[in-house]
Coordinates of C-alpha atoms in Angstrom, one line a residue:
M1 CA 131.9 144.5 1.1
I2 CA 133.6 146.1 -1.9
D3 CA 133.9 149.9 -1.7
L4 CA 133.0 151.3 -5.1
A5 CA 133.9 154.8 -4.0
S6 CA 137.4 153.8 -3.0
S7 CA 140.0 156.0 -4.6
F8 CA 142.4 153.0 -4.6
L9 CA 139.9 150.9 -6.6
K10 CA 139.3 153.8 -9.1
A11 CA 143.1 154.2 -9.5
L12 CA 143.6 150.5 -10.2
L13 CA 140.8 150.5 -12.8
K14 CA 142.1 153.7 -14.4
H15 CA 145.7 152.6 -14.9
S16 CA 144.8 149.2 -16.3
N17 CA 145.3 148.9 -20.1
T18 CA 142.9 145.9 -20.2
P19 CA 139.2 146.7 -20.5
L20 CA 137.7 145.9 -17.0
I21 CA 134.1 145.9 -15.8
I22 CA 132.6 145.2 -12.4
F23 CA 129.2 143.5 -12.5
K24 CA 126.6 143.2 -9.7
I25 CA 125.0 139.8 -9.5
K26 CA 121.6 141.0 -8.6
P27 CA 120.1 142.4 -10.7
V28 CA 121.9 140.3 -13.3
L29 CA 124.8 141.9 -15.2
V30 CA 124.3 145.6 -14.2
V31 CA 127.6 147.4 -14.8
V32 CA 128.5 149.3 -11.6
E33 CA 132.0 150.3 -12.5
H34 CA 134.3 150.3 -15.5
N35 CA 137.6 151.8 -16.7
D36 CA 138.7 154.1 -19.5
A37 CA 139.9 151.1 -21.6
Y38 CA 136.4 149.6 -21.6
R39 CA 134.8 152.9 -22.4
A40 CA 137.2 153.4 -25.4
L41 CA 136.4 149.9 -26.6
I42 CA 132.6 150.4 -26.5
E43 CA 132.9 153.8 -28.3
R44 CA 135.1 152.3 -31.0
I45 CA 132.8 149.4 -31.8
G46 CA 129.8 151.6 -31.9
G47 CA 128.0 150.7 -28.7
N48 CA 125.6 153.0 -27.0
F49 CA 127.3 153.5 -23.6
K50 CA 125.2 154.7 -20.6
F51 CA 126.8 155.0 -17.2
Y52 CA 125.8 152.5 -14.5
D53 CA 122.3 151.7 -15.6
I54 CA 122.5 149.4 -18.6
D55 CA 124.3 146.1 -19.3
I56 CA 126.1 147.0 -22.4
I57 CA 127.7 143.6 -23.2
P58 CA 124.4 141.6 -23.4
N59 CA 122.9 144.2 -25.7
L60 CA 125.7 143.5 -28.2
L61 CA 125.1 139.8 -28.3
S62 CA 122.7 137.5 -30.1
D63 CA 119.9 135.9 -28.0
G64 CA 121.8 132.6 -27.8
E65 CA 125.1 134.0 -26.7
K66 CA 123.2 136.3 -24.2
E67 CA 121.8 133.2 -22.4
Q68 CA 125.2 131.6 -22.5
L69 CA 126.7 134.7 -20.9
I70 CA 124.1 134.7 -18.1
K71 CA 124.7 131.0 -17.4
T72 CA 128.5 131.5 -17.2
V73 CA 128.1 134.4 -14.7
R74 CA 125.8 132.3 -12.5
K75 CA 128.3 129.4 -12.6
V76 CA 131.1 131.8 -11.5
S77 CA 129.0 133.2 -8.6
E78 CA 127.8 129.7 -7.4
R79 CA 131.2 127.9 -7.6
K80 CA 133.3 131.0 -6.8
E81 CA 135.7 130.0 -9.6
K82 CA 137.0 131.8 -12.7
N83 CA 135.5 131.1 -16.0
I84 CA 136.3 132.1 -19.6
L85 CA 133.7 132.7 -22.4
I86 CA 134.4 133.6 -26.1
I87 CA 131.6 135.5 -27.8
H88 CA 131.1 137.4 -31.1
P89 CA 129.6 141.0 -30.7
I90 CA 127.1 140.9 -33.6
Y91 CA 126.3 144.6 -33.4
S92 CA 129.9 145.7 -33.5
N93 CA 131.6 147.7 -36.2
S94 CA 134.3 145.0 -36.3
P95 CA 132.7 142.0 -37.9
H96 CA 135.9 139.8 -37.8
V97 CA 136.6 140.3 -34.1
K98 CA 135.7 138.0 -31.2
W99 CA 135.9 138.7 -27.4
E100 CA 137.4 136.6 -24.7
L101 CA 135.7 137.4 -21.4
E102 CA 137.4 136.3 -18.2
F103 CA 135.0 136.4 -15.1
S104 CA 136.6 136.5 -11.6
P105 CA 134.4 136.4 -8.5
V106 CA 135.0 138.9 -5.8
I107 CA 135.2 136.6 -2.7
Q108 CA 134.6 138.1 0.7
N109 CA 135.0 135.4 3.4
D110 CA 132.0 133.0 3.4
H111 CA 129.6 135.6 2.0
P112 CA 127.8 134.9 -1.2
V113 CA 129.4 136.4 -4.3
E114 CA 127.9 139.9 -5.0
Y115 CA 130.3 141.2 -7.6
I116 CA 132.2 139.8 -10.5
I117 CA 135.2 141.4 -12.2
C118 CA 135.3 140.9 -16.0
S119 CA 138.4 141.5 -18.2
L120 CA 137.9 141.7 -21.9
K121 CA 140.4 140.7 -24.7
E122 CA 139.8 141.1 -28.4
I123 CA 140.7 138.1 -30.7
V124 CA 141.1 138.8 -34.4
A125 CA 139.6 136.1 -36.6
N126 CA 141.7 134.2 -39.1
E127 CA 142.4 136.8 -41.8
N128 CA 143.5 134.0 -44.2
N129 CA 140.0 132.5 -44.2
L130 CA 139.3 133.8 -47.6
E131 CA 136.1 131.8 -47.9
N132 CA 134.5 133.5 -44.9
I133 CA 135.7 136.9 -46.0
L134 CA 134.2 136.5 -49.5
F135 CA 131.0 135.2 -48.1
E136 CA 130.6 138.2 -45.8
L137 CA 131.4 140.5 -48.8
S138 CA 128.8 138.8 -50.9
E139 CA 126.2 139.1 -48.1
S140 CA 127.0 142.8 -47.7
E141 CA 126.7 143.3 -51.5
T142 CA 123.3 141.5 -51.5
R143 CA 122.0 143.6 -48.5
F144 CA 123.2 146.8 -50.2
R145 CA 121.5 146.0 -53.5
G146 CA 118.3 145.0 -51.7
F147 CA 118.2 148.3 -49.8
F148 CA 119.1 150.2 -53.0
E149 CA 116.3 148.6 -55.1
Q150 CA 113.6 148.8 -52.5
A151 CA 114.3 152.4 -51.4
P152 CA 111.2 154.6 -51.9
L153 CA 113.5 157.4 -53.3
G154 CA 115.3 157.8 -56.6
M155 CA 118.9 156.6 -56.0
C156 CA 122.0 156.1 -58.1
V157 CA 125.8 155.9 -57.7
L158 CA 128.0 157.9 -60.1
R159 CA 131.7 157.1 -60.6
G160 CA 134.5 159.5 -61.4
T161 CA 134.4 163.0 -62.8
E162 CA 132.7 161.7 -66.0
L163 CA 129.8 160.7 -63.7
I164 CA 129.5 157.2 -65.0
T165 CA 126.4 155.5 -63.7
E166 CA 127.3 152.4 -61.6
Y167 CA 123.9 151.7 -59.9
A168 CA 120.4 153.1 -60.5
N169 CA 117.2 151.9 -58.9
D170 CA 113.8 151.7 -60.6
N171 CA 112.6 155.0 -59.1
I172 CA 115.3 157.0 -60.6
L173 CA 115.1 155.2 -64.0
K174 CA 111.4 156.0 -64.1
L175 CA 112.3 159.7 -63.3
W176 CA 114.9 159.8 -66.1
D177 CA 112.6 157.8 -68.5
K178 CA 115.5 155.4 -69.2
T179 CA 116.3 151.7 -69.0
R180 CA 119.3 150.3 -67.2
K181 CA 120.9 149.4 -70.5
E182 CA 120.7 153.0 -71.6
V183 CA 122.5 154.4 -68.5
I184 CA 124.6 151.8 -66.6
G185 CA 128.3 152.2 -67.4
I186 CA 127.7 155.3 -69.5
P187 CA 128.6 159.0 -68.5
Q188 CA 125.5 161.0 -67.5
E189 CA 126.0 163.7 -70.2
E190 CA 126.1 160.9 -72.9
A191 CA 123.2 158.9 -71.5
R192 CA 121.0 162.0 -70.8
P193 CA 121.6 164.6 -73.5
E194 CA 119.0 167.0 -71.8
L195 CA 121.7 167.7 -69.1
G196 CA 123.5 169.8 -71.7
L197 CA 121.2 172.6 -70.6
E198 CA 122.2 172.2 -67.0
K199 CA 126.0 172.8 -67.3
P200 CA 126.2 174.9 -64.0
I201 CA 124.6 172.1 -62.0
L202 CA 126.8 169.4 -63.6
N203 CA 129.9 171.5 -62.8
R204 CA 128.8 171.8 -59.2
V205 CA 128.4 168.0 -59.0
K206 CA 131.8 167.4 -60.5
D207 CA 133.4 169.8 -58.0
I208 CA 132.4 167.3 -55.2
F209 CA 135.4 165.2 -56.3
K210 CA 137.7 168.2 -55.6
I211 CA 136.2 169.7 -52.4
G212 CA 134.8 166.5 -50.9
E213 CA 131.7 168.2 -49.5
P214 CA 128.0 167.1 -50.0
L215 CA 125.7 169.1 -52.2
V216 CA 122.0 169.7 -51.8
L217 CA 119.8 171.2 -54.5
N218 CA 116.3 172.3 -53.3
E219 CA 113.3 172.6 -55.6
L220 CA 115.2 171.3 -58.6
R221 CA 112.9 171.4 -61.7
I222 CA 113.1 168.2 -63.8
S223 CA 111.1 167.9 -67.0
T224 CA 111.0 164.7 -69.1
P225 CA 108.3 163.2 -71.4
K226 CA 107.0 161.3 -68.4
T227 CA 107.9 163.6 -65.5
D228 CA 107.5 167.3 -64.8
G229 CA 107.9 168.5 -61.3
F230 CA 110.1 169.7 -58.4
F231 CA 112.6 167.6 -56.6
I232 CA 115.2 167.8 -53.9
A233 CA 118.6 166.3 -55.0
M234 CA 121.3 165.2 -52.4
Y235 CA 124.8 164.4 -53.6
Q236 CA 126.8 162.5 -51.0
P237 CA 130.6 161.9 -51.7
L238 CA 131.8 158.3 -51.1
K239 CA 135.6 158.1 -50.2
N240 CA 138.2 155.4 -50.3
D241 CA 140.7 154.5 -47.5
K242 CA 142.9 157.4 -48.7
N243 CA 140.0 159.9 -48.1
E244 CA 139.7 160.4 -51.9
V245 CA 136.2 160.9 -53.4
T246 CA 135.7 158.1 -55.9
R247 CA 131.9 158.0 -56.2
I248 CA 128.9 160.1 -55.5
L249 CA 125.6 158.7 -54.0
V250 CA 122.7 160.6 -55.5
I251 CA 119.3 160.6 -53.7
I252 CA 116.3 162.4 -55.4
K253 CA 113.0 163.0 -53.7
D254 CA 109.8 164.2 -55.4
I255 CA 108.5 167.4 -53.6
T256 CA 106.2 168.6 -56.4
E257 CA 103.1 168.4 -54.1
Q258 CA 104.9 170.3 -51.3
V259 CA 106.2 173.0 -53.7
N260 CA 102.7 173.5 -55.3
F261 CA 101.2 173.7 -51.8
K262 CA 103.8 176.2 -50.8
K263 CA 103.0 178.3 -53.8
E264 CA 99.3 178.2 -53.1
L265 CA 100.0 179.1 -49.5
L266 CA 102.1 182.1 -50.5
K267 CA 99.5 183.2 -52.9
A268 CA 96.8 182.9 -50.2
K269 CA 99.1 184.7 -47.8
D270 CA 99.6 187.6 -50.3
I271 CA 95.8 187.8 -50.9
L272 CA 95.2 187.9 -47.2
K273 CA 97.9 190.6 -46.7
I274 CA 96.3 192.7 -49.4
A275 CA 92.9 192.3 -47.8
M276 CA 94.2 193.1 -44.4
D277 CA 96.1 196.1 -45.7
A278 CA 93.0 197.4 -47.5
S279 CA 90.9 197.0 -44.3
E280 CA 93.8 198.4 -42.2
M281 CA 93.6 195.3 -40.1
G282 CA 96.5 193.9 -38.0
S283 CA 97.3 190.4 -36.9
W284 CA 98.5 189.0 -33.6
N285 CA 99.6 185.7 -32.1
I286 CA 99.8 184.5 -28.5
D287 CA 102.2 181.7 -27.6
I288 CA 100.4 180.1 -24.6
E289 CA 103.5 178.3 -23.2
S290 CA 105.8 181.3 -23.2
K291 CA 102.9 183.8 -22.7
K292 CA 104.3 186.1 -25.3
V293 CA 102.2 188.2 -27.7
L294 CA 103.6 188.8 -31.3
L295 CA 102.1 191.7 -33.3
S296 CA 102.2 192.5 -37.0
E297 CA 103.4 195.9 -38.1
R298 CA 99.9 197.2 -38.5
A299 CA 98.8 195.8 -35.1
Q300 CA 101.9 197.5 -33.5
Q301 CA 100.7 200.8 -35.1
I302 CA 97.2 200.3 -33.7
Y303 CA 98.5 199.8 -30.2
E304 CA 101.1 202.5 -30.7
L305 CA 103.9 200.4 -29.3
E306 CA 107.7 200.6 -30.0
S307 CA 108.1 196.8 -30.0
N308 CA 106.1 194.1 -31.8
T309 CA 106.6 191.6 -28.9
L310 CA 105.2 191.9 -25.4
G311 CA 104.3 189.8 -22.4
I312 CA 100.7 188.7 -21.8
E313 CA 100.5 190.8 -18.6
Q314 CA 101.8 193.9 -20.4
A315 CA 99.1 193.3 -23.1
K316 CA 96.4 193.0 -20.4
S317 CA 97.5 196.2 -18.8
L318 CA 96.6 198.1 -22.0
I319 CA 93.0 197.0 -21.9
S320 CA 90.4 199.2 -20.1
P321 CA 89.6 197.9 -16.6
D322 CA 85.9 197.9 -17.6
D323 CA 86.5 195.5 -20.4
I324 CA 89.3 193.2 -19.1
A325 CA 87.0 190.7 -17.3
F326 CA 84.6 190.4 -20.3
L327 CA 87.6 190.0 -22.8
T328 CA 89.4 187.3 -20.7
S329 CA 86.2 185.4 -20.0
S330 CA 85.2 185.4 -23.7
I331 CA 88.5 184.0 -24.7
K332 CA 88.5 181.3 -22.0
K333 CA 85.0 180.3 -23.1
A334 CA 86.1 180.1 -26.7
L335 CA 89.1 178.0 -25.7
H336 CA 86.9 175.6 -23.7
N337 CA 84.3 175.2 -26.5
R338 CA 87.0 175.3 -29.2
Q339 CA 85.2 178.1 -30.9
A340 CA 86.3 181.4 -32.6
F341 CA 85.6 184.7 -30.8
N342 CA 84.8 188.2 -31.9
I343 CA 85.0 191.0 -29.2
E344 CA 84.9 194.8 -29.0
Y345 CA 86.9 196.5 -26.2
Q346 CA 88.7 199.7 -25.2
I347 CA 92.4 200.1 -24.7
N348 CA 94.3 202.9 -22.8
L349 CA 97.3 203.9 -24.9
N350 CA 100.5 203.8 -23.0
G351 CA 98.5 203.3 -19.8
I352 CA 97.0 206.8 -20.1
N353 CA 93.3 206.8 -19.4
T354 CA 92.7 210.1 -21.2
K355 CA 93.7 208.6 -24.6
T356 CA 91.7 205.6 -25.5
K357 CA 90.8 203.5 -28.6
W358 CA 88.0 201.1 -29.5
L359 CA 89.2 197.9 -31.0
R360 CA 87.5 194.8 -32.5
T361 CA 89.5 191.5 -32.3
A362 CA 88.6 188.1 -33.7
G363 CA 90.6 184.9 -33.4
K364 CA 90.7 181.2 -32.5
A365 CA 93.0 178.7 -30.7
Y366 CA 95.1 176.1 -32.4
Y367 CA 95.8 172.7 -30.7
N368 CA 98.6 170.1 -30.8
E369 CA 98.1 166.3 -31.3
E370 CA 97.3 165.8 -27.6
G371 CA 94.4 168.4 -27.9
K372 CA 96.3 171.0 -25.9
A373 CA 96.0 174.6 -27.0
V374 CA 99.5 175.9 -28.1
Y375 CA 98.7 179.3 -29.5
I376 CA 95.9 181.7 -30.3
A377 CA 96.0 183.8 -33.5
G378 CA 93.7 186.5 -34.8
A379 CA 93.2 189.9 -36.3
V380 CA 92.5 193.3 -34.7
L381 CA 90.8 196.4 -36.2
D382 CA 90.7 200.0 -35.0
I383 CA 87.0 200.9 -34.8
T384 CA 87.4 204.1 -32.7
E385 CA 86.0 206.4 -35.4
H386 CA 83.1 204.1 -36.1
K387 CA 82.4 203.6 -32.4
Q388 CA 82.5 207.4 -31.7
D389 CA 80.1 208.0 -34.6
E390 CA 77.8 205.3 -33.0
I391 CA 78.1 206.9 -29.6
R392 CA 77.3 210.4 -31.0
K393 CA 74.4 208.9 -32.9
N394 CA 73.0 207.2 -29.8
D395 CA 73.5 210.3 -27.8
F396 CA 71.6 212.3 -30.4
I397 CA 68.8 209.7 -30.6
G398 CA 68.6 209.8 -26.8
M399 CA 68.6 213.6 -26.6
V400 CA 65.9 213.9 -29.4
S401 CA 63.8 211.2 -27.8
H402 CA 64.0 212.8 -24.4
E403 CA 63.2 216.2 -25.8
L404 CA 60.2 214.8 -27.8
K405 CA 58.8 213.3 -24.6
T406 CA 58.2 216.7 -23.0
P407 CA 55.8 218.1 -25.7
L408 CA 54.2 214.7 -26.1
T409 CA 53.5 214.4 -22.4
A410 CA 51.9 217.9 -22.5
L411 CA 49.9 217.1 -25.6
S412 CA 48.6 213.9 -23.9
A413 CA 47.6 215.8 -20.8
Y414 CA 45.6 218.4 -22.9
V415 CA 43.8 215.5 -24.7
Q416 CA 42.9 213.9 -21.4
L417 CA 41.7 217.3 -20.0
L418 CA 39.4 217.7 -23.1
Q419 CA 38.1 214.2 -22.7
F420 CA 37.3 214.9 -19.0
K421 CA 35.5 218.2 -20.0
L422 CA 33.5 216.6 -22.8
K423 CA 32.2 213.9 -20.4
E424 CA 30.1 216.7 -18.8
T425 CA 28.4 217.4 -22.2
T426 CA 26.3 215.2 -24.3
G427 CA 25.7 214.8 -28.0
N428 CA 29.2 215.6 -29.2
H429 CA 30.1 212.0 -30.1
F430 CA 32.3 212.9 -33.0
T431 CA 34.7 215.0 -30.9
I432 CA 34.8 212.3 -28.2
E433 CA 35.7 209.6 -30.7
T434 CA 38.3 211.9 -32.4
L435 CA 40.0 212.6 -29.0
D436 CA 40.0 208.8 -28.3
K437 CA 41.8 208.2 -31.6
I438 CA 44.3 211.0 -30.9
N439 CA 45.0 209.5 -27.5
V440 CA 45.7 206.1 -29.1
Q441 CA 48.1 207.6 -31.6
L442 CA 49.8 209.6 -28.8
K443 CA 50.4 206.4 -26.8
R444 CA 51.8 204.7 -30.0
M445 CA 54.1 207.7 -30.5
S446 CA 55.1 207.6 -26.9
L447 CA 56.0 203.9 -27.2
M448 CA 58.1 204.6 -30.4
I449 CA 60.0 207.3 -28.6
D450 CA 60.5 205.0 -25.6
G451 CA 61.9 202.5 -28.0
F452 CA 64.5 204.9 -29.4
L453 CA 65.4 206.0 -25.9
N454 CA 65.9 202.4 -24.8
V455 CA 68.1 201.7 -27.8
S456 CA 70.2 204.7 -26.9
L457 CA 70.5 203.6 -23.3
L458 CA 71.3 200.0 -24.3
E459 CA 74.1 201.0 -26.7
S460 CA 75.7 203.3 -24.1
G461 CA 75.4 200.6 -21.4
K462 CA 73.3 203.0 -19.2
I463 CA 70.2 200.8 -19.0
L464 CA 69.8 199.5 -15.5
L465 CA 67.4 196.9 -14.0
N466 CA 65.2 197.6 -11.0
K467 CA 64.3 194.1 -10.0
T468 CA 61.4 193.4 -7.6
D469 CA 59.2 190.4 -6.8
F470 CA 55.8 190.7 -8.6
D471 CA 53.0 188.6 -10.0
L472 CA 53.7 188.2 -13.7
V473 CA 50.1 186.9 -14.5
E474 CA 48.6 190.0 -12.9
L475 CA 50.9 192.2 -15.0
I476 CA 49.9 190.4 -18.2
K477 CA 46.2 190.8 -17.5
T478 CA 46.7 194.5 -16.8
I479 CA 48.5 195.1 -20.1
A480 CA 46.0 192.9 -22.0
E481 CA 43.2 195.1 -20.6
E482 CA 44.9 198.3 -21.6
N483 CA 45.5 196.9 -25.1
R484 CA 41.8 195.9 -25.5
V485 CA 41.1 199.7 -25.2
I486 CA 43.8 200.6 -27.6
L487 CA 43.2 197.7 -30.0
P488 CA 39.4 197.2 -30.1
S489 CA 39.8 195.5 -33.5
H490 CA 41.4 192.3 -32.0
F491 CA 40.3 189.7 -29.5
I492 CA 43.0 189.6 -26.8
Q493 CA 42.7 186.5 -24.5
V494 CA 44.9 185.5 -21.5
I495 CA 45.3 181.8 -20.8
G496 CA 47.2 180.0 -18.0
L497 CA 47.8 180.1 -14.3
D498 CA 46.3 182.6 -11.8
E499 CA 49.6 183.6 -10.2
I500 CA 53.4 183.3 -10.9
I501 CA 55.9 185.3 -8.9
V502 CA 59.1 186.4 -10.7
N503 CA 62.0 188.6 -9.7
A504 CA 62.5 191.1 -12.5
D505 CA 62.1 194.7 -13.7
R506 CA 58.4 195.1 -13.8
E507 CA 58.4 198.1 -16.2
K508 CA 60.8 196.5 -18.7
I509 CA 59.0 193.2 -18.7
G510 CA 55.8 195.1 -19.3
N511 CA 57.4 196.8 -22.3
V512 CA 58.3 193.4 -23.7
I513 CA 54.7 192.2 -23.4
N514 CA 53.3 195.4 -24.8
N515 CA 55.7 195.2 -27.8
L516 CA 54.7 191.5 -28.6
I517 CA 51.0 192.3 -28.4
S518 CA 51.4 195.4 -30.5
N519 CA 53.3 193.4 -33.2
A520 CA 50.7 190.7 -33.1
A521 CA 48.0 193.2 -33.8
K522 CA 50.0 195.1 -36.5
Y523 CA 50.7 191.9 -38.5
S524 CA 47.3 190.2 -38.3
K525 CA 43.8 191.0 -39.7
K526 CA 41.1 192.7 -37.8
E527 CA 38.7 190.5 -35.7
S528 CA 41.5 187.9 -35.3
L529 CA 42.6 186.4 -32.0
I530 CA 45.7 187.2 -30.0
A531 CA 46.3 184.5 -27.3
I532 CA 48.6 185.2 -24.4
K533 CA 49.6 182.1 -22.5
C534 CA 51.7 181.8 -19.2
E535 CA 53.0 178.5 -17.9
R536 CA 55.7 177.2 -15.4
K537 CA 58.4 174.7 -16.5
K538 CA 61.4 173.5 -14.4
G539 CA 62.5 176.7 -12.6
E540 CA 61.3 179.1 -15.3
V541 CA 58.1 180.7 -16.6
I542 CA 57.4 180.8 -20.3
V543 CA 55.1 183.4 -21.8
S544 CA 53.8 183.1 -25.3
V545 CA 51.9 185.6 -27.6
E546 CA 50.2 183.8 -30.5
D547 CA 48.6 185.6 -33.5
E548 CA 46.8 184.5 -36.6
G549 CA 48.7 186.9 -38.8
I550 CA 50.8 186.8 -42.0
G551 CA 53.6 184.8 -40.5
I552 CA 57.4 185.0 -41.1
K553 CA 59.5 183.3 -43.8
E554 CA 62.1 180.9 -42.4
A555 CA 65.0 182.9 -44.0
N556 CA 64.0 186.0 -42.0
I557 CA 63.7 184.4 -38.6
P558 CA 67.4 184.5 -37.6
K559 CA 67.6 188.3 -38.3
L560 CA 64.3 189.2 -36.7
F561 CA 65.9 190.4 -33.4
D562 CA 68.6 192.5 -35.1
R563 CA 68.6 196.2 -34.5
F564 CA 66.6 198.2 -37.2
F565 CA 65.7 195.0 -39.1
R566 CA 62.3 194.9 -40.8
V567 CA 60.8 192.3 -43.0
E568 CA 60.3 193.8 -46.5
S569 CA 57.3 192.5 -48.4
L570 CA 54.1 193.8 -50.0
D571 CA 52.2 193.0 -46.8
T572 CA 54.5 195.0 -44.5
R573 CA 55.0 198.2 -46.6
T574 CA 52.0 200.0 -45.1
I575 CA 52.9 198.9 -41.5
A576 CA 54.7 201.6 -39.5
G577 CA 57.8 200.8 -37.4
F578 CA 61.5 201.3 -37.1
G579 CA 62.7 197.7 -36.3
V580 CA 63.9 198.4 -32.8
G581 CA 61.1 196.8 -30.7
L582 CA 62.3 193.1 -30.9
Y583 CA 65.9 194.2 -30.5
I584 CA 65.0 195.9 -27.2
C585 CA 63.0 192.8 -26.2
L586 CA 66.1 190.6 -26.8
E587 CA 68.4 192.9 -24.8
V588 CA 65.9 193.1 -21.9
M589 CA 65.6 189.3 -21.7
E590 CA 69.3 188.7 -21.9
R591 CA 69.8 191.1 -19.0
H592 CA 67.3 189.1 -17.0
N593 CA 69.2 185.8 -17.9
G594 CA 66.1 184.8 -19.9
K595 CA 65.5 183.9 -23.5
I596 CA 63.3 185.1 -26.4
W597 CA 62.4 183.2 -29.6
V598 CA 59.8 182.8 -32.3
E599 CA 58.0 180.0 -34.1
S600 CA 56.2 180.8 -37.3
K601 CA 54.5 179.4 -40.4
F602 CA 54.4 181.8 -43.3
G603 CA 50.8 182.7 -44.1
K604 CA 49.4 181.1 -40.9
G605 CA 50.7 183.1 -38.0
S606 CA 53.5 183.4 -35.4
T607 CA 54.1 182.7 -31.8
F608 CA 56.6 184.7 -29.8
Y609 CA 58.0 183.2 -26.6
F610 CA 60.1 184.6 -23.7
S611 CA 61.2 182.9 -20.5
L612 CA 62.2 184.1 -17.1
P613 CA 63.7 182.4 -14.1
T614 CA 61.1 182.0 -11.4
A615 CA 61.6 183.4 -7.9
E616 CA 62.4 180.8 -5.2

């Protein structure tokens, strides 16, 4: 067995001036060892040498000679005899050189041949064979002209400091608006008089003959009767065997579209910057792979940081603990659904809880060709002042609403006491009816105040659910009966099942039902029907309140559940309300993991629905 790690073998290979290779028979022609002379040969002829894992010689041969090489190696291994093969490396930088390969089997007793040593000798072709040399030159010239003419770029070759045009392809002639007869063999300044205005550029091109370095001109403006645009021009010096520049290869590429796009992009960028500066908005970018956050100057000011770059964990540490879970889950959801996100959250400046800011950030992820998210970019706005105003407003509404409840409760009690006393007397029907009407209005006022109080609690996040198991149908019937007293002008009917148990906040679900019945009565004529239906469907219960009222225009439906939104029309001007009822209904249903929606035909009536998960 041959020892490839042997220092003696390595020394023999190293000191040999003849290129030597050791092949392994199986797999066929895998180079397992070589010497420096072989490596130098491969590098000189332009081979792509890789250690021990590629059969370099077969890759330099034509298919026919490759088969001949394999047959020769097999013959050497089977007969255990030397063999010589002469080949021509077609991918070599030396077209007039052939190789003589001598294969010698490594014989070890009676064992089959496992290794072959190959020595390599270069044989120079007959230099006096003028016919072959001229043929190869002609072939090279033909290949060069074919490439030159078919190149998708504008190309020409200029000779000498006078810049005489030797070659010019169709693309560059079209660009110059010239024929070959007008430019070939003629100096550039003579063939193209317009270059007289470009003396500085011409001088730089001529200097290539002195300094021998390439020249690249970016976004070069060229204007001719047929062409007006931007180009990139590359001037590559061509040298003779004395390293003297004799010609210049010119390559011109049209980049008008890219330049115009770049200008539009810069213009859009400037407009965006002006808009962001006017709104005092900052921008940010998260590199998902490196987990680095890059902030714009304004974003850096918002976060009050000394650096505009920070790690993702450092960025997360600035966010209020109450908001971090919501923020991260919102971004993950947006990434999963490939959607944009828009979130409000609090930050603790420099990690100090006593100094906080409210921010709103919006952004989206960007993906590579494989569909993998590579970065997230967006904008951030300081909304602290606006948020504090909102909190103060909600606190004020909550305080006023709470204070109004006290006299209202007392007033309601006095009315009920008068009603009780008047029951003992007879004949005073006017007073009794008046007190009933006062009581109805007091209940309506109480509901309005409750609405404002609930809005205040919702905005401050202080509204809590007290969930219990109860019969939803029984609650609907109770509320319907109460409204029949308050709203004697309408027919209120309950349709559906006798019992459905749900786990929810009974009081708040009651408020939702009350609100929908009240709206149905407000927006429909007297003596009309209000139908309340309750049905069970696949793990949820659906309640609907249908009226025969004025209906809702399709354009207003998406905004119907917005806070303080009211439909403005001649029919609604005389109807009291502040636009908070449906907003509260939406918030209550979302906190119950339920839904609320509406179907309506303008002029024919509306049906409001809400759904709740049913108790197991």
